[in-house]
PDB file of C-alpha atoms and ligand atoms in Angstrom:
ATOM      1  CA  MET A 264      53.887 -15.939 -16.025  1.00 37.00           C
ATOM      2  CA  LYS A 265      51.481 -16.731 -18.911  1.00 37.00           C
ATOM      3  CA  LYS A 266      48.817 -17.486 -16.849  1.00 39.00           C
ATOM      4  CA  LEU A 267      49.297 -14.355 -14.781  1.00 40.00           C
ATOM      5  CA  ILE A 268      49.219 -12.212 -17.911  1.00 38.00           C
ATOM      6  CA  MET A 269      45.860 -14.057 -19.015  1.00 38.00           C
ATOM      7  CA  SER A 270      44.569 -13.258 -15.721  1.00 39.00           C
ATOM      8  CA  LEU A 271      45.544  -9.590 -15.845  1.00 40.00           C
ATOM      9  CA  LEU A 272      44.021  -9.373 -19.130  1.00 40.00           C
ATOM     10  CA  THR A 273      40.687 -11.070 -18.097  1.00 40.00           C
ATOM     11  CA  SER A 274      40.357  -8.797 -15.225  1.00 41.00           C
ATOM     12  CA  ALA A 275      41.106  -5.745 -17.474  1.00 40.00           C
ATOM     13  CA  MET A 276      38.518  -6.826 -19.753  1.00 40.00           C
ATOM     14  CA  VAL A 277      35.938  -7.384 -16.996  1.00 39.00           C
ATOM     15  CA  LEU A 278      36.909  -4.063 -15.735  1.00 40.00           C
ATOM     16  CA  SER A 279      36.318  -2.385 -18.824  1.00 39.00           C
ATOM     17  CA  MET A 280      33.182  -4.217 -19.343  1.00 39.00           C
ATOM     18  CA  ALA A 281      31.939  -3.358 -15.946  1.00 38.00           C
ATOM     19  CA  ALA A 282      32.675   0.263 -16.873  1.00 37.00           C
ATOM     20  CA  CYS A 283      30.547   0.065 -20.006  1.00 37.00           C
ATOM     21  CA  GLY A 284      27.806  -1.756 -17.844  1.00 35.00           C
ATOM     22  CA  SER A 285      27.729   1.109 -15.348  1.00 37.00           C
ATOM     23  CA  ALA A 286      27.050   3.652 -18.157  1.00 35.00           C
ATOM     24  CA  PRO A 287      23.389   4.418 -18.171  1.00 37.00           C
ATOM     25  CA  ALA A 288      22.362   1.667 -20.730  1.00 35.00           C
ATOM     26  CA  SER A 289      18.876   2.716 -21.180  1.00 40.00           C
ATOM     27  CA  GLY A 290      19.339   6.030 -19.670  1.00 41.00           C
ATOM     28  CA  ASN A 291      17.450   5.260 -16.354  1.00 52.00           C
ATOM     29  CA  THR A 292      19.967   7.021 -13.963  1.00 53.00           C
ATOM     30  CA  ASP A 293      18.785  10.199 -12.580  1.00 50.00           C
ATOM     31  CA  GLN A 294      20.955  13.439 -13.341  1.00 48.00           C
ATOM     32  CA  SER A 295      23.119  12.941  -9.994  1.00 53.00           C
ATOM     33  CA  GLY A 296      23.666   9.346 -10.907  1.00 56.00           C
ATOM     34  CA  ASP A 297      22.830   8.225  -7.344  1.00 84.00           C
ATOM     35  CA  PHE A 298      19.905   5.877  -8.312  1.00 93.00           C
ATOM     36  CA  THR A 299      18.044   4.322 -10.894  1.00 95.00           C
ATOM     37  CA  THR A 300      14.307   4.151 -11.457  1.00 97.00           C
ATOM     38  CA  ALA A 301      12.204   1.948 -13.449  1.00 96.00           C
ATOM     39  CA  VAL A 302      11.542   4.571 -16.210  1.00 96.00           C
ATOM     40  CA  ALA A 303      14.250   7.145 -16.932  1.00 95.00           C
ATOM     41  CA  GLY A 304      13.568  10.489 -15.127  1.00 96.00           C
ATOM     42  CA  LYS A 305      10.285   9.193 -13.486  1.00 98.00           C
ATOM     43  CA  LEU A 306       9.255   7.949 -10.127  1.00 98.00           C
ATOM     44  CA  THR A 307       6.652   5.376 -10.868  1.00 98.00           C
ATOM     45  CA  MET A 308       4.111   4.472  -8.194  1.00 98.00           C
ATOM     46  CA  ALA A 309       2.078   1.442  -8.190  1.00 98.00           C
ATOM     47  CA  THR A 310      -1.163   1.651  -6.478  1.00 98.00           C
ATOM     48  CA  ASN A 311      -4.961   0.666  -6.283  1.00 98.00           C
ATOM     49  CA  ALA A 312      -6.986   3.654  -6.703  1.00 98.00           C
ATOM     50  CA  ALA A 313      -9.997   2.417  -5.056  1.00 97.00           C
ATOM     51  CA  PHE A 314      -9.137   3.458  -1.572  1.00 98.00           C
ATOM     52  CA  PRO A 315     -10.384   7.061  -0.617  1.00 98.00           C
ATOM     53  CA  PRO A 316      -9.013   9.209   0.672  1.00 98.00           C
ATOM     54  CA  TYR A 317      -5.461   7.566   0.138  1.00 98.00           C
ATOM     55  CA  GLU A 318      -6.028   6.991  -3.617  1.00 98.00           C
ATOM     56  CA  TYR A 319      -9.074   7.250  -5.781  1.00 98.00           C
ATOM     57  CA  LEU A 320     -10.134   8.554  -9.145  1.00 97.00           C
ATOM     58  CA  GLU A 321     -11.488  12.073  -9.624  1.00 96.00           C
ATOM     59  CA  SER A 322     -12.751  12.824 -13.298  1.00 95.00           C
ATOM     60  CA  GLY A 323     -10.118  10.093 -14.467  1.00 94.00           C
ATOM     61  CA  GLU A 324      -7.242  11.369 -12.419  1.00 96.00           C
ATOM     62  CA  ILE A 325      -5.692   9.389  -9.626  1.00 98.00           C
ATOM     63  CA  THR A 326      -5.816  11.624  -6.526  1.00 98.00           C
ATOM     64  CA  GLY A 327      -5.563  11.306  -2.761  1.00 98.00           C
ATOM     65  CA  ILE A 328      -2.991  11.602   0.167  1.00 98.00           C
ATOM     66  CA  ASP A 329      -0.695   8.776  -1.272  1.00 98.00           C
ATOM     67  CA  ALA A 330      -0.674  10.480  -4.775  1.00 98.00           C
ATOM     68  CA  GLU A 331       0.247  13.837  -3.381  1.00 98.00           C
ATOM     69  CA  ILE A 332       2.990  12.210  -0.946  1.00 98.00           C
ATOM     70  CA  ALA A 333       4.462  10.591  -4.078  1.00 98.00           C
ATOM     71  CA  ALA A 334       4.347  13.831  -5.986  1.00 98.00           C
ATOM     72  CA  ALA A 335       6.083  15.548  -3.069  1.00 98.00           C
ATOM     73  CA  ILE A 336       8.932  12.842  -2.891  1.00 98.00           C
ATOM     74  CA  ALA A 337       9.164  12.826  -6.682  1.00 98.00           C
ATOM     75  CA  ASP A 338       9.655  16.656  -6.643  1.00 98.00           C
ATOM     76  CA  LYS A 339      12.408  16.441  -3.937  1.00 97.00           C
ATOM     77  CA  LEU A 340      14.355  13.738  -6.251  1.00 97.00           C
ATOM     78  CA  GLY A 341      13.959  15.791  -9.399  1.00 97.00           C
ATOM     79  CA  LEU A 342      11.861  13.183 -10.941  1.00 97.00           C
ATOM     80  CA  GLU A 343       8.274  13.405 -12.902  1.00 98.00           C
ATOM     81  CA  LEU A 344       5.560  11.333 -11.008  1.00 98.00           C
ATOM     82  CA  GLN A 345       3.842   8.505 -12.958  1.00 98.00           C
ATOM     83  CA  ILE A 346       1.062   6.482 -11.293  1.00 98.00           C
ATOM     84  CA  ASP A 347       0.014   2.888 -12.295  1.00 98.00           C
ATOM     85  CA  ASP A 348      -3.223   1.854 -11.177  1.00 98.00           C
ATOM     86  CA  MET A 349      -3.664  -1.998 -10.574  1.00 98.00           C
ATOM     87  CA  GLU A 350      -5.280  -4.642  -8.319  1.00 97.00           C
ATOM     88  CA  PHE A 351      -4.128  -4.264  -4.694  1.00 97.00           C
ATOM     89  CA  ASP A 352      -2.628  -7.647  -4.729  1.00 95.00           C
ATOM     90  CA  SER A 353      -0.515  -7.042  -7.771  1.00 97.00           C
ATOM     91  CA  ILE A 354       1.533  -4.078  -6.136  1.00 98.00           C
ATOM     92  CA  THR A 355       4.053  -6.112  -4.124  1.00 98.00           C
ATOM     93  CA  GLU A 356       4.807  -8.241  -7.272  1.00 97.00           C
ATOM     94  CA  THR A 357       5.221  -5.127  -9.251  1.00 98.00           C
ATOM     95  CA  ILE A 358       7.623  -3.640  -6.817  1.00 98.00           C
ATOM     96  CA  LYS A 359       9.380  -6.716  -6.325  1.00 97.00           C
ATOM     97  CA  GLY A 360      10.028  -7.077 -10.170  1.00 96.00           C
ATOM     98  CA  GLY A 361      11.220  -3.691 -10.527  1.00 96.00           C
ATOM     99  CA  LYS A 362       8.344  -2.458 -12.844  1.00 97.00           C
ATOM    100  CA  ALA A 363       7.431   0.333 -10.437  1.00 98.00           C
ATOM    101  CA  ASP A 364       9.576   2.173  -7.994  1.00 98.00           C
ATOM    102  CA  ILE A 365       7.163   2.753  -5.028  1.00 98.00           C
ATOM    103  CA  GLY A 366       4.164   1.052  -3.791  1.00 98.00           C
ATOM    104  CA  LEU A 367       2.031   3.384  -2.110  1.00 98.00           C
ATOM    105  CA  ALA A 368      -1.443   2.263  -1.323  1.00 98.00           C
ATOM    106  CA  GLY A 369      -2.559   2.793   2.278  1.00 98.00           C
ATOM    107  CA  MET A 370      -0.423  -0.395   2.684  1.00 98.00           C
ATOM    108  CA  THR A 371       0.218  -1.709   6.014  1.00 98.00           C
ATOM    109  CA  ILE A 372       3.661  -3.038   7.080  1.00 98.00           C
ATOM    110  CA  THR A 373       3.252  -6.884   7.924  1.00 98.00           C
ATOM    111  CA  PRO A 374       5.959  -9.409   8.624  1.00 97.00           C
ATOM    112  CA  ASP A 375       4.901 -11.511   5.513  1.00 97.00           C
ATOM    113  CA  ARG A 376       5.185  -8.514   3.166  1.00 98.00           C
ATOM    114  CA  GLN A 377       8.536  -7.662   4.699  1.00 98.00           C
ATOM    115  CA  GLU A 378       9.836 -10.732   3.168  1.00 98.00           C
ATOM    116  CA  GLU A 379       8.928  -9.521  -0.219  1.00 98.00           C
ATOM    117  CA  VAL A 380       9.657  -5.753  -0.065  1.00 98.00           C
ATOM    118  CA  ASP A 381      11.245  -3.227   2.136  1.00 98.00           C
ATOM    119  CA  PHE A 382       8.959  -0.622   3.709  1.00 98.00           C
ATOM    120  CA  THR A 383      10.074   3.175   4.106  1.00 98.00           C
ATOM    121  CA  VAL A 384       9.410   4.790   7.449  1.00 98.00           C
ATOM    122  CA  SER A 385       5.738   4.742   8.322  1.00 98.00           C
ATOM    123  CA  TYR A 386       3.640   7.915   7.283  1.00 98.00           C
ATOM    124  CA  ALA A 387       0.224   7.188   8.545  1.00 97.00           C
ATOM    125  CA  THR A 388      -1.817   4.868  10.993  1.00 97.00           C
ATOM    126  CA  GLY A 389      -4.717   2.867   9.880  1.00 97.00           C
ATOM    127  CA  ILE A 390      -7.373   1.228  11.908  1.00 98.00           C
ATOM    128  CA  GLN A 391      -9.387  -2.019  10.828  1.00 98.00           C
ATOM    129  CA  VAL A 392     -12.876  -1.429  11.541  1.00 98.00           C
ATOM    130  CA  ILE A 393     -16.284  -3.120  10.967  1.00 98.00           C
ATOM    131  CA  ILE A 394     -19.071  -1.876   8.681  1.00 98.00           C
ATOM    132  CA  VAL A 395     -22.510  -3.178   9.378  1.00 98.00           C
ATOM    133  CA  THR A 396     -26.260  -2.236   8.345  1.00 98.00           C
ATOM    134  CA  GLU A 397     -27.904   0.118  10.721  1.00 97.00           C
ATOM    135  CA  ASP A 398     -29.950  -2.629  12.136  1.00 96.00           C
ATOM    136  CA  SER A 399     -27.345  -5.303  12.484  1.00 98.00           C
ATOM    137  CA  ALA A 400     -27.057  -7.617  15.412  1.00 96.00           C
ATOM    138  CA  ILE A 401     -23.247  -7.293  15.157  1.00 98.00           C
ATOM    139  CA  THR A 402     -22.221  -4.736  17.595  1.00 97.00           C
ATOM    140  CA  SER A 403     -18.387  -5.175  18.289  1.00 96.00           C
ATOM    141  CA  VAL A 404     -15.343  -7.155  17.328  1.00 95.00           C
ATOM    142  CA  ASP A 405     -16.128  -9.743  20.040  1.00 96.00           C
ATOM    143  CA  ASP A 406     -19.443 -10.720  18.291  1.00 97.00           C
ATOM    144  CA  LEU A 407     -17.279 -11.661  15.232  1.00 97.00           C
ATOM    145  CA  LEU A 408     -14.830 -13.652  17.207  1.00 96.00           C
ATOM    146  CA  ALA A 409     -17.137 -15.126  19.803  1.00 96.00           C
ATOM    147  CA  GLU A 410     -17.394 -19.105  20.081  1.00 93.00           C
ATOM    148  CA  GLY A 411     -20.219 -20.408  17.785  1.00 95.00           C
ATOM    149  CA  ALA A 412     -20.276 -17.088  15.843  1.00 97.00           C
ATOM    150  CA  ASN A 413     -21.071 -17.612  12.080  1.00 97.00           C
ATOM    151  CA  HIS A 414     -21.065 -14.559   9.974  1.00 98.00           C
ATOM    152  CA  VAL A 415     -19.977 -13.637   6.450  1.00 98.00           C
ATOM    153  CA  VAL A 416     -17.461 -11.032   6.441  1.00 98.00           C
ATOM    154  CA  GLY A 417     -16.539  -8.907   3.202  1.00 98.00           C
ATOM    155  CA  VAL A 418     -13.123  -7.887   2.533  1.00 98.00           C
ATOM    156  CA  GLN A 419     -10.915  -6.440  -0.217  1.00 98.00           C
ATOM    157  CA  ARG A 420      -8.911  -9.151  -1.401  1.00 98.00           C
ATOM    158  CA  ASN A 421      -5.302  -9.757  -0.008  1.00 97.00           C
ATOM    159  CA  THR A 422      -5.698  -6.610   2.241  1.00 98.00           C
ATOM    160  CA  THR A 423      -4.970  -6.821   6.080  1.00 98.00           C
ATOM    161  CA  GLY A 424      -8.636  -6.966   6.532  1.00 98.00           C
ATOM    162  CA  ASP A 425      -8.778 -10.353   4.488  1.00 98.00           C
ATOM    163  CA  ILE A 426      -5.529 -11.690   6.156  1.00 98.00           C
ATOM    164  CA  PHE A 427      -6.751 -10.970   9.815  1.00 97.00           C
ATOM    165  CA  THR A 428     -10.204 -12.273   9.318  1.00 98.00           C
ATOM    166  CA  THR A 429      -9.129 -15.359   7.360  1.00 98.00           C
ATOM    167  CA  GLY A 430      -7.005 -16.340  10.369  1.00 97.00           C
ATOM    168  CA  ASP A 431      -9.287 -15.346  13.240  1.00 97.00           C
ATOM    169  CA  ILE A 432     -12.801 -16.021  11.642  1.00 98.00           C
ATOM    170  CA  GLU A 433     -12.562 -18.536   8.749  1.00 98.00           C
ATOM    171  CA  GLU A 434      -9.613 -20.601   9.614  1.00 98.00           C
ATOM    172  CA  ALA A 435     -11.068 -20.601  13.436  1.00 97.00           C
ATOM    173  CA  GLY A 436     -14.364 -21.961  12.164  1.00 97.00           C
ATOM    174  CA  LYS A 437     -16.273 -18.823  13.153  1.00 97.00           C
ATOM    175  CA  GLY A 438     -17.477 -17.755   9.806  1.00 98.00           C
ATOM    176  CA  THR A 439     -16.529 -17.352   6.139  1.00 98.00           C
ATOM    177  CA  VAL A 440     -14.757 -14.493   4.304  1.00 98.00           C
ATOM    178  CA  ASP A 441     -16.057 -13.113   1.088  1.00 98.00           C
ATOM    179  CA  ARG A 442     -13.148 -11.483  -0.984  1.00 98.00           C
ATOM    180  CA  TYR A 443     -13.781  -8.480  -3.503  1.00 98.00           C
ATOM    181  CA  SER A 444     -11.442  -6.779  -5.831  1.00 97.00           C
ATOM    182  CA  LYS A 445     -12.577  -3.488  -4.376  1.00 97.00           C
ATOM    183  CA  GLY A 446     -13.395  -2.281  -0.968  1.00 98.00           C
ATOM    184  CA  ALA A 447     -16.563  -0.534  -2.533  1.00 98.00           C
ATOM    185  CA  ASP A 448     -17.597  -4.024  -3.912  1.00 98.00           C
ATOM    186  CA  ALA A 449     -17.463  -5.464  -0.368  1.00 98.00           C
ATOM    187  CA  VAL A 450     -19.760  -2.603   0.947  1.00 98.00           C
ATOM    188  CA  GLN A 451     -22.197  -3.027  -2.005  1.00 98.00           C
ATOM    189  CA  ALA A 452     -22.331  -6.769  -0.970  1.00 98.00           C
ATOM    190  CA  LEU A 453     -23.166  -5.633   2.499  1.00 98.00           C
ATOM    191  CA  LYS A 454     -25.904  -3.224   1.309  1.00 98.00           C
ATOM    192  CA  THR A 455     -27.504  -6.035  -0.754  1.00 97.00           C
ATOM    193  CA  GLY A 456     -27.339  -8.542   2.135  1.00 98.00           C
ATOM    194  CA  LYS A 457     -24.621 -10.848   0.712  1.00 98.00           C
ATOM    195  CA  VAL A 458     -22.350 -10.339   3.682  1.00 98.00           C
ATOM    196  CA  ASP A 459     -23.058  -9.544   7.250  1.00 98.00           C
ATOM    197  CA  CYS A 460     -20.219  -6.994   7.660  1.00 98.00           C
ATOM    198  CA  VAL A 461     -17.186  -5.619   5.961  1.00 98.00           C
ATOM    199  CA  VAL A 462     -13.677  -5.284   7.615  1.00 98.00           C
ATOM    200  CA  ILE A 463     -11.680  -2.405   6.062  1.00 98.00           C
ATOM    201  CA  ASP A 464      -9.400   0.558   7.099  1.00 98.00           C
ATOM    202  CA  ASN A 465     -11.218   3.268   8.803  1.00 98.00           C
ATOM    203  CA  GLU A 466     -10.685   6.105   6.295  1.00 98.00           C
ATOM    204  CA  PRO A 467     -12.051   4.353   3.253  1.00 98.00           C
ATOM    205  CA  ALA A 468     -14.875   2.975   5.560  1.00 98.00           C
ATOM    206  CA  LYS A 469     -15.808   6.464   6.387  1.00 97.00           C
ATOM    207  CA  ALA A 470     -15.683   7.385   2.683  1.00 97.00           C
ATOM    208  CA  PHE A 471     -17.833   4.438   1.660  1.00 97.00           C
ATOM    209  CA  VAL A 472     -20.373   4.814   4.390  1.00 97.00           C
ATOM    210  CA  ALA A 473     -21.031   8.413   3.587  1.00 96.00           C
ATOM    211  CA  GLU A 474     -21.799   7.118  -0.040  1.00 95.00           C
ATOM    212  CA  VAL A 475     -24.161   4.295   0.862  1.00 96.00           C
ATOM    213  CA  GLU A 476     -27.196   4.763   2.927  1.00 96.00           C
ATOM    214  CA  GLY A 477     -28.232   2.614   5.764  1.00 97.00           C
ATOM    215  CA  LEU A 478     -24.629   1.549   6.926  1.00 98.00           C
ATOM    216  CA  LYS A 479     -22.544   2.500   9.988  1.00 98.00           C
ATOM    217  CA  ILE A 480     -19.162   2.000  11.331  1.00 98.00           C
ATOM    218  CA  LEU A 481     -18.791   0.112  14.720  1.00 98.00           C
ATOM    219  CA  GLU A 482     -16.873   2.070  17.437  1.00 96.00           C
ATOM    220  CA  THR A 483     -14.628  -0.975  18.297  1.00 91.00           C
ATOM    221  CA  GLU A 484     -11.205  -1.181  16.602  1.00 94.00           C
ATOM    222  CA  TYR A 485     -10.250  -4.420  15.246  1.00 96.00           C
ATOM    223  CA  VAL A 486      -6.373  -3.851  14.476  1.00 96.00           C
ATOM    224  CA  ILE A 487      -4.291  -0.696  14.579  1.00 97.00           C
ATOM    225  CA  GLU A 488      -1.678  -0.720  11.721  1.00 98.00           C
ATOM    226  CA  ASP A 489       1.101   1.433  10.257  1.00 98.00           C
ATOM    227  CA  TYR A 490       1.057   2.478   6.508  1.00 98.00           C
ATOM    228  CA  ALA A 491       4.459   2.734   4.606  1.00 98.00           C
ATOM    229  CA  ALA A 492       5.772   2.673   0.973  1.00 98.00           C
ATOM    230  CA  ALA A 493       6.893  -0.740  -0.312  1.00 98.00           C
ATOM    231  CA  MET A 494      10.022  -0.729  -2.200  1.00 98.00           C
ATOM    232  CA  SER A 495      12.295  -3.254  -3.919  1.00 98.00           C
ATOM    233  CA  LYS A 496      14.944  -4.860  -1.856  1.00 98.00           C
ATOM    234  CA  ASP A 497      17.224  -4.767  -4.906  1.00 96.00           C
ATOM    235  CA  ASN A 498      17.472  -1.076  -5.255  1.00 96.00           C
ATOM    236  CA  PRO A 499      19.085   0.101  -2.194  1.00 96.00           C
ATOM    237  CA  ALA A 500      20.220   3.654  -3.573  1.00 97.00           C
ATOM    238  CA  LEU A 501      16.609   4.502  -4.630  1.00 97.00           C
ATOM    239  CA  TYR A 502      15.309   3.210  -1.244  1.00 98.00           C
ATOM    240  CA  GLU A 503      17.780   5.497   0.563  1.00 97.00           C
ATOM    241  CA  ALA A 504      16.811   8.472  -1.689  1.00 97.00           C
ATOM    242  CA  VAL A 505      13.046   7.949  -1.240  1.00 98.00           C
ATOM    243  CA  ASN A 506      13.331   7.076   2.521  1.00 98.00           C
ATOM    244  CA  THR A 507      15.470  10.126   3.200  1.00 97.00           C
ATOM    245  CA  ALA A 508      13.049  12.291   1.167  1.00 98.00           C
ATOM    246  CA  LEU A 509       9.982  11.051   2.999  1.00 98.00           C
ATOM    247  CA  GLN A 510      11.467  11.353   6.457  1.00 98.00           C
ATOM    248  CA  GLU A 511      12.259  15.013   5.410  1.00 98.00           C
ATOM    249  CA  LEU A 512       8.645  15.663   4.373  1.00 98.00           C
ATOM    250  CA  ILE A 513       7.493  14.196   7.752  1.00 98.00           C
ATOM    251  CA  ASP A 514       9.815  16.308   9.659  1.00 98.00           C
ATOM    252  CA  ASP A 515       9.028  19.536   7.965  1.00 98.00           C
ATOM    253  CA  GLY A 516       5.215  18.869   8.331  1.00 97.00           C
ATOM    254  CA  THR A 517       4.460  18.418   4.593  1.00 98.00           C
ATOM    255  CA  ILE A 518       3.006  14.943   5.203  1.00 98.00           C
ATOM    256  CA  GLN A 519       0.772  16.179   7.984  1.00 97.00           C
ATOM    257  CA  GLY A 520      -0.489  18.968   5.805  1.00 97.00           C
ATOM    258  CA  ILE A 521      -1.334  16.554   2.972  1.00 98.00           C
ATOM    259  CA  ILE A 522      -3.197  14.324   5.348  1.00 97.00           C
ATOM    260  CA  ASP A 523      -5.176  17.145   6.989  1.00 96.00           C
ATOM    261  CA  LYS A 524      -6.279  18.374   3.476  1.00 96.00           C
ATOM    262  CA  TYR A 525      -8.170  15.034   3.271  1.00 96.00           C
ATOM    263  CA  ILE A 526      -8.949  13.971   6.819  1.00 95.00           C
ATOM    264  CA  ASN A 527     -10.593  16.552   9.053  1.00 74.00           C
ATOM    265  CA  ALA A 528      -8.774  16.242  12.293  1.00 60.00           C
ATOM    266  CA  ASN A 529     -11.478  16.273  15.019  1.00 47.00           C
TER     267      ASN A 529
HETATM  268  N1  LIG B 824      -3.947  -1.223   4.798  1.00 77.74           N
HETATM  269  C1  LIG B 824      -4.564  -2.455   4.078  1.00 77.74           C
HETATM  270  C2  LIG B 824      -3.566  -3.301   3.766  1.00 77.74           C
HETATM  271  O1  LIG B 824      -2.380  -2.873   3.646  1.00 77.74           O
HETATM  272  C3  LIG B 824      -5.445  -2.264   2.949  1.00 77.74           C
HETATM  273  C4  LIG B 824      -4.888  -1.281   1.854  1.00 77.74           C
HETATM  274  C5  LIG B 824      -5.669  -1.128   0.618  1.00 77.74           C
HETATM  275  N2  LIG B 824      -5.199  -0.390  -0.282  1.00 77.74           N
HETATM  276  C6  LIG B 824      -5.598   0.069  -1.438  1.00 77.74           C
HETATM  277  N3  LIG B 824      -5.151   1.143  -2.242  1.00 77.74           N
HETATM  278  N4  LIG B 824      -6.635  -0.465  -1.928  1.00 77.74           N
HETATM  279  O2  LIG B 824      -3.527  -4.484   3.451  1.00 77.74           O
END
């Protein structure tokens, strides 16, 4: 009997403690109480603002397709948007650790990343392309992957351009991969002859080539990918809310409208 009372008391205590715990301790529950975010009342987006037209700096402000998509999601959820700029290869860890709510960075869904984070529905397609100098002997993906090939390939560190060329070229003994913190730095290395080509997503490739003279993008497509937002596996309520909002924005044409603003459909 004593034992039973003890255990009843204990469970009552546990219950009341749990009740305390569920109160918004730091106030980071949204008004509806349905989900929590990293910062009260805010949707925090982790990105790498060196990837035009998805995210880039314009007079000190982070702008671009992903920034506008995040703003539209935040709006739907009644949250204020905060954007944190960081190295591309810090985004996954930041999301995993709950320091930001949503990783939005032209990020490709890959099986390895899916072990670390959950991806929302895909909102855009990316294509890995090859940038070369106008007089380059490299004319296609096949030239890079050919037996006996030996090129130096520039990439942005830890992007899929890095991951794929590391496997297909470096580890296959067909050349080396030079990794840069920014895509634009890899493009500068191409311009100055430090690398023979750059492998990067097609839209930033167009933006970089427009800025630097004497470069071109090869017609050949290396890999076709799906972009999505990365979110923590530990916050299913927020994942649900964001994913639903994003799906609605896709369905009502808002996302396409944002993309068309930055990318001329032709
Ligand atoms: N799509 C590529 C990837 O996921 C490159 C993304 C780079 N994004 C950026 N904001 N720098 O790996």
